[in-house]
Amino acid sequence: MTDPGEARDTDTDTSALLSRLRVIEDQPLEARAEAFAHIHDQLQARLDGGDTPRGNA
């Protein structure tokens, strides 16, 4: 069963990511490449961190 708070967090994360991508798209090509690489690194770290079990809160 999915926690309703987790769904809200996902929606917020998605909205924030889309906003960042829109800002990046308006930048010059060189700046876009660097910004997309930074987002890629952040997402990769988040995905890799998902492999570790969370503690019970």
Tab-separated table of C-alpha atoms in Angstrom:
chain	number	residue	atom	x	y	z
A	1	MET	CA	0.000	0.000	0.000
A	2	THR	CA	1.348	3.428	-0.923
A	3	ASP	CA	1.583	6.142	1.700
A	4	PRO	CA	-0.502	9.188	0.588
A	5	GLY	CA	2.279	11.483	1.831
A	6	GLU	CA	4.724	9.656	-0.420
A	7	ALA	CA	2.481	10.292	-3.448
A	8	ARG	CA	2.397	14.016	-2.621
A	9	ASP	CA	6.185	14.032	-2.300
A	10	THR	CA	6.477	12.391	-5.718
A	11	ASP	CA	4.123	14.951	-7.267
A	12	THR	CA	6.133	17.776	-5.688
A	13	ASP	CA	9.410	16.246	-6.885
A	14	THR	CA	8.039	15.881	-10.411
A	15	SER	CA	6.791	19.472	-10.488
A	16	ALA	CA	10.126	20.748	-9.210
A	17	LEU	CA	12.015	18.732	-11.818
A	18	LEU	CA	9.791	19.992	-14.636
A	19	SER	CA	10.303	23.569	-13.466
A	20	ARG	CA	14.086	23.084	-13.434
A	21	LEU	CA	14.000	21.566	-16.920
A	22	ARG	CA	11.997	24.516	-18.284
A	23	VAL	CA	14.556	26.955	-16.863
A	24	ILE	CA	17.404	24.923	-18.346
A	25	GLU	CA	15.784	24.838	-21.787
A	26	ASP	CA	15.909	28.649	-21.908
A	27	GLN	CA	19.689	28.721	-21.346
A	28	PRO	CA	22.449	28.759	-23.987
A	29	LEU	CA	23.542	25.341	-25.240
A	30	GLU	CA	26.758	25.110	-23.194
A	31	ALA	CA	24.942	26.000	-19.968
A	32	ARG	CA	22.154	23.522	-20.799
A	33	ALA	CA	24.615	20.683	-21.259
A	34	GLU	CA	26.210	21.370	-17.878
A	35	ALA	CA	22.843	21.742	-16.142
A	36	PHE	CA	21.475	18.519	-17.662
A	37	ALA	CA	24.623	16.676	-16.591
A	38	HIS	CA	24.137	17.986	-13.053
A	39	ILE	CA	20.513	16.804	-12.979
A	40	HIS	CA	21.610	13.440	-14.365
A	41	ASP	CA	24.142	13.066	-11.551
A	42	GLN	CA	21.537	13.978	-8.932
A	43	LEU	CA	18.991	11.527	-10.309
A	44	GLN	CA	21.614	8.778	-10.568
A	45	ALA	CA	22.623	9.317	-6.939
A	46	ARG	CA	18.973	9.204	-5.891
A	47	LEU	CA	18.353	5.998	-7.819
A	48	ASP	CA	21.487	4.400	-6.427
A	49	GLY	CA	20.445	5.454	-2.934
A	50	GLY	CA	17.126	3.678	-3.443
A	51	ASP	CA	18.977	0.364	-3.315
A	52	THR	CA	19.709	0.796	0.386
A	53	PRO	CA	16.989	-0.172	2.830
A	54	ARG	CA	15.377	2.651	4.800
A	55	GLY	CA	15.168	2.561	8.562
A	56	ASN	CA	11.755	2.463	10.197
A	57	ALA	CA	10.676	5.913	11.307
